[in-house]
Short mmCIF file of N, CA and C in Angstrom, two decimals:
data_model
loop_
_atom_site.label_atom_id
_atom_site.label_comp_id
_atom_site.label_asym_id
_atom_site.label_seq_id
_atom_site.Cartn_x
_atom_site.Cartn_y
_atom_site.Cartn_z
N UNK A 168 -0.22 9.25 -12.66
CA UNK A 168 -0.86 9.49 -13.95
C UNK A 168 -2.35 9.23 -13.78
N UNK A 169 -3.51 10.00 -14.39
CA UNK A 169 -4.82 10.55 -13.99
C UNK A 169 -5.14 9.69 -15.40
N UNK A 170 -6.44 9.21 -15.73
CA UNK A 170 -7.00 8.30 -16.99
C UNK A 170 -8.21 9.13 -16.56
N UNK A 171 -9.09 9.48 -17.81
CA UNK A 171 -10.25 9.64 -17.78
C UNK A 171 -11.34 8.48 -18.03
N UNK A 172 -12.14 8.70 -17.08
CA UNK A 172 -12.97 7.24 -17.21
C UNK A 172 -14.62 8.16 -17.93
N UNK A 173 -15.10 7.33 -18.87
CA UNK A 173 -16.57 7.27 -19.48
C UNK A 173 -16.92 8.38 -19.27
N UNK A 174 -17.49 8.51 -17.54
CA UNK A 174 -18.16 9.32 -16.92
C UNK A 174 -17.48 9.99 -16.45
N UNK A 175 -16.39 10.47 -17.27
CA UNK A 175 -15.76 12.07 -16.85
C UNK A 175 -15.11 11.99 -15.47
N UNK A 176 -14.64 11.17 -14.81
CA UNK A 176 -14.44 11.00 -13.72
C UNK A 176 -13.03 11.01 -13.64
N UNK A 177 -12.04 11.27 -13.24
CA UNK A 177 -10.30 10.98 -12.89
C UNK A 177 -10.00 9.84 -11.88
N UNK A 178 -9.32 8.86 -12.89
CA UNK A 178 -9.24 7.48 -12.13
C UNK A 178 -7.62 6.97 -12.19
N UNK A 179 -7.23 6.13 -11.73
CA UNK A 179 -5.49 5.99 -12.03
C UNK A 179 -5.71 4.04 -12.39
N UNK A 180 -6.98 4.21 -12.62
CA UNK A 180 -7.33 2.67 -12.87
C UNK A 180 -7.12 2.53 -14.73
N UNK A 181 -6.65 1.35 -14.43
CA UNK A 181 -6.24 1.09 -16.52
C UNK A 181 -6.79 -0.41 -16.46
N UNK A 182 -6.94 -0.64 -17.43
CA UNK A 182 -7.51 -2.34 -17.76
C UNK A 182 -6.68 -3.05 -18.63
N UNK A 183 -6.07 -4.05 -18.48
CA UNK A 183 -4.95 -4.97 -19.22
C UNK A 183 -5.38 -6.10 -19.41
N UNK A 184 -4.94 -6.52 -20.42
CA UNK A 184 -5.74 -8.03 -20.68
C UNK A 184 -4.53 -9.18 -20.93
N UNK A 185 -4.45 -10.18 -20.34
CA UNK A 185 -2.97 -11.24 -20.68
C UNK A 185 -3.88 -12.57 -21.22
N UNK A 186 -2.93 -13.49 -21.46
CA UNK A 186 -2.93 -14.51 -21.93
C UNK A 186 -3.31 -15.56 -20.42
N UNK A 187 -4.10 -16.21 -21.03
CA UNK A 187 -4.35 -17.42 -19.58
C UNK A 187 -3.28 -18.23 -19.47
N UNK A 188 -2.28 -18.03 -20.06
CA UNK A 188 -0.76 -18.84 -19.96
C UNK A 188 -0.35 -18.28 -18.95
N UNK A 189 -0.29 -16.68 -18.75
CA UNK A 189 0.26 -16.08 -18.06
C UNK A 189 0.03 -16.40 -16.45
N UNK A 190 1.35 -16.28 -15.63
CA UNK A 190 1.17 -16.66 -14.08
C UNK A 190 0.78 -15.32 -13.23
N UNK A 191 0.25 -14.67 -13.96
CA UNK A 191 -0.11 -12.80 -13.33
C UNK A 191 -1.19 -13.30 -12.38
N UNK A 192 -1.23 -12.59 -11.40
CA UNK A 192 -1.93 -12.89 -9.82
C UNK A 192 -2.55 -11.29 -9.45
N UNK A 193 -3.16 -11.53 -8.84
CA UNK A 193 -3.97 -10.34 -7.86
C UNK A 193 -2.64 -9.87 -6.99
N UNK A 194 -2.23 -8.67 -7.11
CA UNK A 194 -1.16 -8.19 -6.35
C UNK A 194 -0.10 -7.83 -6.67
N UNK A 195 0.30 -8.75 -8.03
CA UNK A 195 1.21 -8.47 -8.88
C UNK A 195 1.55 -7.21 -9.41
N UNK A 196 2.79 -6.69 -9.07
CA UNK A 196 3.42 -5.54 -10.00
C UNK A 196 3.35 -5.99 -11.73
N UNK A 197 2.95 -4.29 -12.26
CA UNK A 197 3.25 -4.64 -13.66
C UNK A 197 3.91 -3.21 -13.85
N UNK A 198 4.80 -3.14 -15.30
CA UNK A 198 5.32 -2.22 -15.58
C UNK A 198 4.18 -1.78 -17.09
N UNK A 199 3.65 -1.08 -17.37
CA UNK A 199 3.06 -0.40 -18.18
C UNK A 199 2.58 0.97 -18.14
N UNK A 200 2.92 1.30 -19.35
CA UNK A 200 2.89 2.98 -19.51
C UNK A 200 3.93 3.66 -19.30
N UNK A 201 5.01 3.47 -18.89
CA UNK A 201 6.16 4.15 -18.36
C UNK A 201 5.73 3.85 -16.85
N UNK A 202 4.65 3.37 -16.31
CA UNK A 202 4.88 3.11 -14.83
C UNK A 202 4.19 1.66 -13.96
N UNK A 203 4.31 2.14 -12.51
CA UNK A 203 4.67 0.71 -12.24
C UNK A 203 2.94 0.66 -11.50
N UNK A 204 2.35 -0.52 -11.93
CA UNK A 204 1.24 -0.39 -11.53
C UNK A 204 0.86 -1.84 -10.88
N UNK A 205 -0.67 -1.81 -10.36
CA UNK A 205 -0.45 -2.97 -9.02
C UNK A 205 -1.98 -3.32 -9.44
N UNK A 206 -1.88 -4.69 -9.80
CA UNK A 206 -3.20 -5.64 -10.33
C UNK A 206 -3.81 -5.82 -8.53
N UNK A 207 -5.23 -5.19 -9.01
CA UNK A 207 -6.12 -4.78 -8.01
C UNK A 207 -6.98 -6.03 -8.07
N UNK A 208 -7.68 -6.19 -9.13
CA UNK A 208 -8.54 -7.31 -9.60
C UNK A 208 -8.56 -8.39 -10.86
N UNK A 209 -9.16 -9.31 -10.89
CA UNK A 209 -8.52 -10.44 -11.82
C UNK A 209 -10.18 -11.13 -12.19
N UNK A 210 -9.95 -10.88 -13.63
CA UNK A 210 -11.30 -11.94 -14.14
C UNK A 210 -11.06 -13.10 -15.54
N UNK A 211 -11.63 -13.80 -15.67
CA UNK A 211 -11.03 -14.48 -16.61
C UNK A 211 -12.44 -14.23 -17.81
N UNK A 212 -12.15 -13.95 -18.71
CA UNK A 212 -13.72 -13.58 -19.75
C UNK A 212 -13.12 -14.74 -20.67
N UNK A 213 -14.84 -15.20 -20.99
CA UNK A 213 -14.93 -16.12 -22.23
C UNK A 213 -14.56 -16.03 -23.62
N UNK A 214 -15.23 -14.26 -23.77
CA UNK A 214 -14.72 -14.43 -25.54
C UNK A 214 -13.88 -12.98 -24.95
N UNK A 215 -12.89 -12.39 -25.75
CA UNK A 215 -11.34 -13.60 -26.10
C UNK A 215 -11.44 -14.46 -24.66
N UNK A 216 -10.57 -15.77 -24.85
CA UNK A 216 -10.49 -16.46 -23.89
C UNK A 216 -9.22 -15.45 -23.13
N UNK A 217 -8.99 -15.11 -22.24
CA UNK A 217 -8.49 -14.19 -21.70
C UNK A 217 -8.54 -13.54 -20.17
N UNK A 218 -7.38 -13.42 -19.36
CA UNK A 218 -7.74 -13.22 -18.18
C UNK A 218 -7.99 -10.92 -18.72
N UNK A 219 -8.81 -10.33 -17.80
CA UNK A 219 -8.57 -9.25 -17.61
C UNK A 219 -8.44 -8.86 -16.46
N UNK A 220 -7.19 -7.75 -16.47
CA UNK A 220 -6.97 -7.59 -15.09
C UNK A 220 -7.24 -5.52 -14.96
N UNK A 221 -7.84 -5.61 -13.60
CA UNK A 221 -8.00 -3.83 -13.35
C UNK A 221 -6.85 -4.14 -12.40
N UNK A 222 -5.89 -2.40 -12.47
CA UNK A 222 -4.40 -2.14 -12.17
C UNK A 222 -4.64 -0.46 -11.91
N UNK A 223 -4.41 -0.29 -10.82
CA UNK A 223 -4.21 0.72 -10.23
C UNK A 223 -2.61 1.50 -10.53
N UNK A 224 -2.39 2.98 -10.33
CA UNK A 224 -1.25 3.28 -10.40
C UNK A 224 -0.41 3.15 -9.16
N UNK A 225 0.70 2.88 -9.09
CA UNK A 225 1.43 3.10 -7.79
C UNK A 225 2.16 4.59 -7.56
N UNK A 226 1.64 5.19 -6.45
CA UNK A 226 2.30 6.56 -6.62
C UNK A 226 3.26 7.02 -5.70
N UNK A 227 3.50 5.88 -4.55
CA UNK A 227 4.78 6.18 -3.51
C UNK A 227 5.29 4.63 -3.10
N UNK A 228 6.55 5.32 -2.84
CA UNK A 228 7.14 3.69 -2.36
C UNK A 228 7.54 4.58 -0.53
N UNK A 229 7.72 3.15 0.05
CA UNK A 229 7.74 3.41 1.42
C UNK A 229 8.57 2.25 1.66
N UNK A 230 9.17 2.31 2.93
CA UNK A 230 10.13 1.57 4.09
C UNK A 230 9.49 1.75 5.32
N UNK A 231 8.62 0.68 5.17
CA UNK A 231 7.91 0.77 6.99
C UNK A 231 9.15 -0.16 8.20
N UNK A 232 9.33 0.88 9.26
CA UNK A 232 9.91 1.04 10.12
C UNK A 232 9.17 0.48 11.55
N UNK A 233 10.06 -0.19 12.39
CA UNK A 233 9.80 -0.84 13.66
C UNK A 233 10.83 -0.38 14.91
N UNK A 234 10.88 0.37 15.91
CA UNK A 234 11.53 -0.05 16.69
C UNK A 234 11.80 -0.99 17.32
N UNK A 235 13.13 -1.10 17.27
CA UNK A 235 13.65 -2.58 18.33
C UNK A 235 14.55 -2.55 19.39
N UNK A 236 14.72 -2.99 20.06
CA UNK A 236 15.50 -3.09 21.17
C UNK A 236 16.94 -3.97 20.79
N UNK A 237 17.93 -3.18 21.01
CA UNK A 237 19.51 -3.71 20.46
C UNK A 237 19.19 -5.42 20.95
N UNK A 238 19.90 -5.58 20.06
CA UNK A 238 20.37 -7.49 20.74
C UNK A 238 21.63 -7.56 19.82
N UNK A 239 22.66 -8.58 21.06
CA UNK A 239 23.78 -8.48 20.75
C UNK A 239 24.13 -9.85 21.14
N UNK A 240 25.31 -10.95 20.13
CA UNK A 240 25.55 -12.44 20.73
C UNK A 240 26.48 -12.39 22.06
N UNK A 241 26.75 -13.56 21.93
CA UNK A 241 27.92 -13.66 23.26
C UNK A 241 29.15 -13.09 23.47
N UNK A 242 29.41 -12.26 22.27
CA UNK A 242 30.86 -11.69 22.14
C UNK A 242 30.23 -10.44 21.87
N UNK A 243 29.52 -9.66 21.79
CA UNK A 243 29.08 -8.15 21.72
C UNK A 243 28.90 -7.62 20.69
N UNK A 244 28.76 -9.12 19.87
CA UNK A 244 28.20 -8.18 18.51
C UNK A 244 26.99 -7.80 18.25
N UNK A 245 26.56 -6.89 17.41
CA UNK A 245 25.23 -6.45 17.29
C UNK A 245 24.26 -7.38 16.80
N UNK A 246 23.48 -8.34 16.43
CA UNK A 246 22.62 -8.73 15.74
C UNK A 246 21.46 -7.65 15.20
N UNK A 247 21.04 -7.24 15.95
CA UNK A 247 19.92 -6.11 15.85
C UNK A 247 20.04 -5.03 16.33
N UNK A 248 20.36 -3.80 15.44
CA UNK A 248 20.61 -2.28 15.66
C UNK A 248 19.39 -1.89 17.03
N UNK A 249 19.90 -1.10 17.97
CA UNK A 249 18.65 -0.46 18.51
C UNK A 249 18.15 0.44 17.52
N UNK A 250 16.64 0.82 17.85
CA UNK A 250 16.02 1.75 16.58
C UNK A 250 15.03 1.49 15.82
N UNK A 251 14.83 2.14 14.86
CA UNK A 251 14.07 1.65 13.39
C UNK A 251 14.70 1.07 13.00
N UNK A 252 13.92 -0.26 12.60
CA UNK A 252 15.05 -1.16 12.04
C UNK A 252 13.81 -0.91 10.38
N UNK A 253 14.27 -1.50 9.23
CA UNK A 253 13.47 -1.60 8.09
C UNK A 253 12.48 -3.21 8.26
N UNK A 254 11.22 -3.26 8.41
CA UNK A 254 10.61 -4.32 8.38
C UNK A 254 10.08 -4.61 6.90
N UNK A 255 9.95 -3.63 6.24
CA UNK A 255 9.33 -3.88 4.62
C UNK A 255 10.12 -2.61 4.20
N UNK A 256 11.00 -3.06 3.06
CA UNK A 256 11.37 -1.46 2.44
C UNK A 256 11.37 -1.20 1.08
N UNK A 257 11.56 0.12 0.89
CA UNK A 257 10.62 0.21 -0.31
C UNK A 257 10.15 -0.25 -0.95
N UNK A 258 9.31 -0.55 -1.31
CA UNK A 258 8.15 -1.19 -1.90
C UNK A 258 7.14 -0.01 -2.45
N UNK A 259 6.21 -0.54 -3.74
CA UNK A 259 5.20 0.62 -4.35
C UNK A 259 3.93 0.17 -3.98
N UNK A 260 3.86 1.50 -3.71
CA UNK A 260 1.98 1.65 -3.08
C UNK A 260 1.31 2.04 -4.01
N UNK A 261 0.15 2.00 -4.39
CA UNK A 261 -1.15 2.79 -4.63
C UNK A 261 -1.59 3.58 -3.06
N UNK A 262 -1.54 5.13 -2.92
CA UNK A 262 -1.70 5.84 -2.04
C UNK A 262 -3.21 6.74 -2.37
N UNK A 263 -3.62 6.93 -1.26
CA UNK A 263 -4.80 8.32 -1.37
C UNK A 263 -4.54 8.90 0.08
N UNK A 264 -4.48 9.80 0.07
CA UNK A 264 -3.85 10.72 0.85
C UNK A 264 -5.18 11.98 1.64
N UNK A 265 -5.81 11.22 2.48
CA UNK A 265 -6.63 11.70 2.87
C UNK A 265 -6.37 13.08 4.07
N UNK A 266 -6.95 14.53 3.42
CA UNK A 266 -6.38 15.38 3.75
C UNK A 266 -7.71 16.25 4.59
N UNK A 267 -8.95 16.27 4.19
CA UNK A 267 -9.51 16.62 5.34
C UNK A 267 -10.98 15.73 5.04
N UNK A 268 -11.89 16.46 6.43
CA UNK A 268 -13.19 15.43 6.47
C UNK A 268 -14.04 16.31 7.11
N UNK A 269 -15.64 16.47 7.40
CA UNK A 269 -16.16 17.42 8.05
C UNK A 269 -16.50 16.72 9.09
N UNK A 270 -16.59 17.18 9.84
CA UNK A 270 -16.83 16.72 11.66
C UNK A 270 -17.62 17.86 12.58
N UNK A 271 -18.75 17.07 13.46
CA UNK A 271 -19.22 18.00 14.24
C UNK A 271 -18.75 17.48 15.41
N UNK A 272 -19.12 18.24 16.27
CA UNK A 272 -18.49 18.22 18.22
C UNK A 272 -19.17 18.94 18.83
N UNK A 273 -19.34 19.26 20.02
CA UNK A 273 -19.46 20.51 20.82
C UNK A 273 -18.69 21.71 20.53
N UNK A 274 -19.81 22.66 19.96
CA UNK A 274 -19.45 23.92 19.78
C UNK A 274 -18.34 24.27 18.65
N UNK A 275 -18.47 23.14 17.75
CA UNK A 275 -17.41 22.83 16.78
C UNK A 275 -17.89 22.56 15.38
N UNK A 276 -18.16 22.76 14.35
CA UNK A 276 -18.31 22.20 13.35
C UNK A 276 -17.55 22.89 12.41
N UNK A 277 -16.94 21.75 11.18
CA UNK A 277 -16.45 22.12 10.21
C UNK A 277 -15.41 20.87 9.31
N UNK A 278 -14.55 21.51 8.74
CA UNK A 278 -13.80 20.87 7.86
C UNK A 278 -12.53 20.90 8.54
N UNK A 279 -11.86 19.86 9.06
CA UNK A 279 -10.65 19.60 9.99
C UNK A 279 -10.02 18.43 8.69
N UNK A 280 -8.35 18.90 8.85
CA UNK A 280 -7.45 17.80 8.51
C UNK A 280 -7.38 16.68 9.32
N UNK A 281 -7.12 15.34 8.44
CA UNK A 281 -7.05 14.01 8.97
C UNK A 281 -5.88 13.48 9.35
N UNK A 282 -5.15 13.93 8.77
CA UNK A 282 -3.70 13.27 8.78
C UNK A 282 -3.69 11.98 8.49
N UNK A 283 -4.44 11.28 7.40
CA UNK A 283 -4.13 10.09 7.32
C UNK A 283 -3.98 9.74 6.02
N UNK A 284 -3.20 8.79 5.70
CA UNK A 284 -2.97 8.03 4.44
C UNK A 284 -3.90 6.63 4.35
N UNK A 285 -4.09 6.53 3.18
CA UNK A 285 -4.58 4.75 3.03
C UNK A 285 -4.09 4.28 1.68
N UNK A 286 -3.16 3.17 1.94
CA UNK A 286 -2.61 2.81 0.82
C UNK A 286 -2.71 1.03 0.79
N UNK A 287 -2.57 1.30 -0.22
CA UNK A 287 -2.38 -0.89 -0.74
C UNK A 287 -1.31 -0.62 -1.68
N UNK A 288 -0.97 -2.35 -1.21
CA UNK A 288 0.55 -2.47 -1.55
C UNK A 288 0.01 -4.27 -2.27
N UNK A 289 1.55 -4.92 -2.51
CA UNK A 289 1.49 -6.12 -2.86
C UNK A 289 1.40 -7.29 -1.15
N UNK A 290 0.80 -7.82 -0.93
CA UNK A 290 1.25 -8.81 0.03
C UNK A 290 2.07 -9.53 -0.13
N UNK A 291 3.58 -9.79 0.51
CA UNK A 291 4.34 -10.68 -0.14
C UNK A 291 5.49 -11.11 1.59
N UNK A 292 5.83 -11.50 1.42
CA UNK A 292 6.90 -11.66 2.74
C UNK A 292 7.35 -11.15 3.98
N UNK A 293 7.66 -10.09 3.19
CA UNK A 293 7.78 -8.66 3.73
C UNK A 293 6.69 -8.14 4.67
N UNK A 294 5.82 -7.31 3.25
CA UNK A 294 4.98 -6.61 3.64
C UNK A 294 3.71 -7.67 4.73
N UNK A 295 3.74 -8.71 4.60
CA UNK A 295 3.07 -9.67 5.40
C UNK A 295 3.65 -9.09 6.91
N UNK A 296 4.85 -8.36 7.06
CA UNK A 296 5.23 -8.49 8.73
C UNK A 296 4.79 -7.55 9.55
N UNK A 297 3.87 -6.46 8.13
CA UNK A 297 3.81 -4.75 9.34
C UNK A 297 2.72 -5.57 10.41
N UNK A 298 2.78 -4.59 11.02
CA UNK A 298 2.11 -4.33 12.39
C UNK A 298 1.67 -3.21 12.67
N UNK A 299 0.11 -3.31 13.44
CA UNK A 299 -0.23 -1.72 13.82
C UNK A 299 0.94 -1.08 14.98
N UNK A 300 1.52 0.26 14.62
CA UNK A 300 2.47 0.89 14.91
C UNK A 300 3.49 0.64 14.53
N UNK A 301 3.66 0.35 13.33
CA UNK A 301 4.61 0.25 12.35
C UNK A 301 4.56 1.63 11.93
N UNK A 302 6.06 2.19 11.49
CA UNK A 302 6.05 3.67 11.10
C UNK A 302 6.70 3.88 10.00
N UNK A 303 6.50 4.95 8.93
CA UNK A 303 7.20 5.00 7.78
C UNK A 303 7.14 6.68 7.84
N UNK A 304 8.26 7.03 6.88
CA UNK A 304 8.54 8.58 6.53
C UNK A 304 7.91 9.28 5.28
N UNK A 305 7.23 10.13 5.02
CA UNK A 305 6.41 10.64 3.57
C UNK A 305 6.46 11.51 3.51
N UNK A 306 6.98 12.16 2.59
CA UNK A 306 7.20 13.73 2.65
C UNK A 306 7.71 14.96 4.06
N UNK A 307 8.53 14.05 4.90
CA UNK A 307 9.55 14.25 5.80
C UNK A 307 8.55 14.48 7.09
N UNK A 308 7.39 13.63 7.16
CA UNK A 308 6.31 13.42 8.01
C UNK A 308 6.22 12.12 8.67
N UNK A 309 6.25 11.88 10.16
CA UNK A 309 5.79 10.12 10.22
C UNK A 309 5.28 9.95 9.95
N UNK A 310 4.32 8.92 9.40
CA UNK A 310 3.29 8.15 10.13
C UNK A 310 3.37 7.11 10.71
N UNK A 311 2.05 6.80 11.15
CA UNK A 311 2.08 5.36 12.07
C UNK A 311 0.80 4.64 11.80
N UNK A 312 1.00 3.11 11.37
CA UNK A 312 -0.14 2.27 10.82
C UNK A 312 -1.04 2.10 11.89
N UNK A 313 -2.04 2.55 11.76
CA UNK A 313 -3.43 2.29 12.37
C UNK A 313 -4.49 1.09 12.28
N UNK A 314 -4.62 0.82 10.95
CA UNK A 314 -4.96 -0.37 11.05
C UNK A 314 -4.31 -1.06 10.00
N UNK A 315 -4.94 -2.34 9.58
CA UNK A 315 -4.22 -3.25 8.32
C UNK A 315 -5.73 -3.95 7.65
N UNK A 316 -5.75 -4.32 6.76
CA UNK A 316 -6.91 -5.03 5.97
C UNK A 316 -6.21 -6.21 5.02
N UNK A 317 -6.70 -7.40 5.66
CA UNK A 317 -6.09 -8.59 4.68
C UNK A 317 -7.22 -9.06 3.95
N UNK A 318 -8.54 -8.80 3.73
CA UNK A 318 -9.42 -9.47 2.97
C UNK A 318 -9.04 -9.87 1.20
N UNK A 319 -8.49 -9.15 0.97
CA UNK A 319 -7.89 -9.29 -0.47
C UNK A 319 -6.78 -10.15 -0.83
N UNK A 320 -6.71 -11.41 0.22
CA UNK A 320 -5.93 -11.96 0.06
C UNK A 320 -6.30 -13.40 -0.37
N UNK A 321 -5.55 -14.10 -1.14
CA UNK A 321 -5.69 -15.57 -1.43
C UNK A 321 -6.09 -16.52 -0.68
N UNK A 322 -7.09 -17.38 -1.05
CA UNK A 322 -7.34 -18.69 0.48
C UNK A 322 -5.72 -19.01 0.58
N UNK A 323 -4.90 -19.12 0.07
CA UNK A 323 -3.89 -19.50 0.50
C UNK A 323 -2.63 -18.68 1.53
N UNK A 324 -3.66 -17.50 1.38
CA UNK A 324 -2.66 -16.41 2.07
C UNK A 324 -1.02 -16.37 1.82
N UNK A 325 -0.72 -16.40 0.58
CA UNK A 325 0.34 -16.13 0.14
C UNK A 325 0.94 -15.18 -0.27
N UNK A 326 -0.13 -14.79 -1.19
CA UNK A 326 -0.23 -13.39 -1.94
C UNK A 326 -1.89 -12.74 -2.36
N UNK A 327 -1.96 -11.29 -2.63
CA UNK A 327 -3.01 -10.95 -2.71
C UNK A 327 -2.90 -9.43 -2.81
N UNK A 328 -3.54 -8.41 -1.98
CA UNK A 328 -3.35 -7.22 -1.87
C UNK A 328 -3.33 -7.15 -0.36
N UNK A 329 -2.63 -6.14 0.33
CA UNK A 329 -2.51 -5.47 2.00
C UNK A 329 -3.04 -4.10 1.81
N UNK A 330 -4.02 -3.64 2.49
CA UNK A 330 -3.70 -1.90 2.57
C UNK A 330 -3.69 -2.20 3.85
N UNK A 331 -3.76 -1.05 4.25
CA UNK A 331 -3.13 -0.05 5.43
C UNK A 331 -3.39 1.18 5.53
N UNK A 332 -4.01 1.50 6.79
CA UNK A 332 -4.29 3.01 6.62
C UNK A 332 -2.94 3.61 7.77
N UNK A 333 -2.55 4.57 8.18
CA UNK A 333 -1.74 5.37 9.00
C UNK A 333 -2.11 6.63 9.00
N UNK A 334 -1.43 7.07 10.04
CA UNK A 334 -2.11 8.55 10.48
C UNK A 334 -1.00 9.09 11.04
N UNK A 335 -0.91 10.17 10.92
CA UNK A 335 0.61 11.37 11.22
C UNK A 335 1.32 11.47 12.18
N UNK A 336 2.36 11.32 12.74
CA UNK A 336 2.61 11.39 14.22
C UNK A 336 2.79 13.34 14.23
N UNK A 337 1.74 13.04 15.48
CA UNK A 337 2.16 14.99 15.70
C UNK A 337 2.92 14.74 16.79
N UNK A 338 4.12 15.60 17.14
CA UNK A 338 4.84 15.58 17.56
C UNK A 338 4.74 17.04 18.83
N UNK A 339 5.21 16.68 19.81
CA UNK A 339 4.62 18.02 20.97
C UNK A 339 6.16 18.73 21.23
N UNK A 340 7.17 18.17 20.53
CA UNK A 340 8.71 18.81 20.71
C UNK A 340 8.68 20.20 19.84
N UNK A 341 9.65 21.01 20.64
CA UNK A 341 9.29 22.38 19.86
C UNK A 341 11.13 22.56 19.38
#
């Protein structure tokens, strides 16, 4: 869902205001509007006494994926599937879906696709475990996490915001 901001601009940003009773955190899922949205930033204003919070929309959920190597106990049972195993699963993102960029080279210039996504999520347990080359499925496409960004996180590193950018696996199988 698209909000028009002031300056005519298309934003998926909304502004909510709670009670300073409230235990709402930077990172926190909220359900408003009919959808599920993800507290980006947190201020507390004087008059009303009042926290306000900016909340982004969430527009994909994902299951980031790890290969692992089978492990099995002393009697042959499986503990750990070989494979993708699920390291964070579904969970809702705020996504932007970066689709092309202009680039020069030798004997090259123009507008080339990126193949990359950049999304933020909640930091929480889970999502605390990706790793660069962590992989997830999007529209029946890999990707694979490239980098990670924890600055948005609590001195306590508990909770906060994670993004993540990833980029497409191209594949050379025909």
């Amino acid at each position: 869902v698209n909000y028009k901001t002031k300056n005519g601009q298309t934003s998926s940003d909304e502004v909510v205001f709670a009670e300073l009773t409230s235990n709402l955190k930077m990172g926190d899922y909220l359900q408003y509007k009919n959808e599920t949205m993800l507290i980006t930033q947190l201020k507390e204003n004087e008059f009303p006494k009042c926290y306000e919070f900016t909340t982004t929309t969430c527009n994909t959920k994902f299951t980031i994926t790890r290969y692992q190597t089978g492990t099995w106990d002393d009697d042959g049972n499986v503990i750990v599937p070989e494979g993708d195993n699920p390291i964070a699963s579904d969970f809702y993102c705020s996504t932007i879906f970066e689709s092309f960029e202009f680039k020069v080279g030798t004997g090259q210039v123009g507008i080339v696709p990126t193949n990359q996504i950049s999304a933020t999520c909640q930091y929480n347990t889970d999502t605390g475990n990706i790793v660069i080359g962590d992989t997830f499925i999007w529209m029946k496409q890999t990707y694979r996490v490239i980098s990670l960004n924890y600055e948005q996180l609590d001195i306590s590193e508990l909770y906060g915001l994670l993004s993540f950018n990833a980029e497409k696996v191209i594949s050379d199988a025909t």
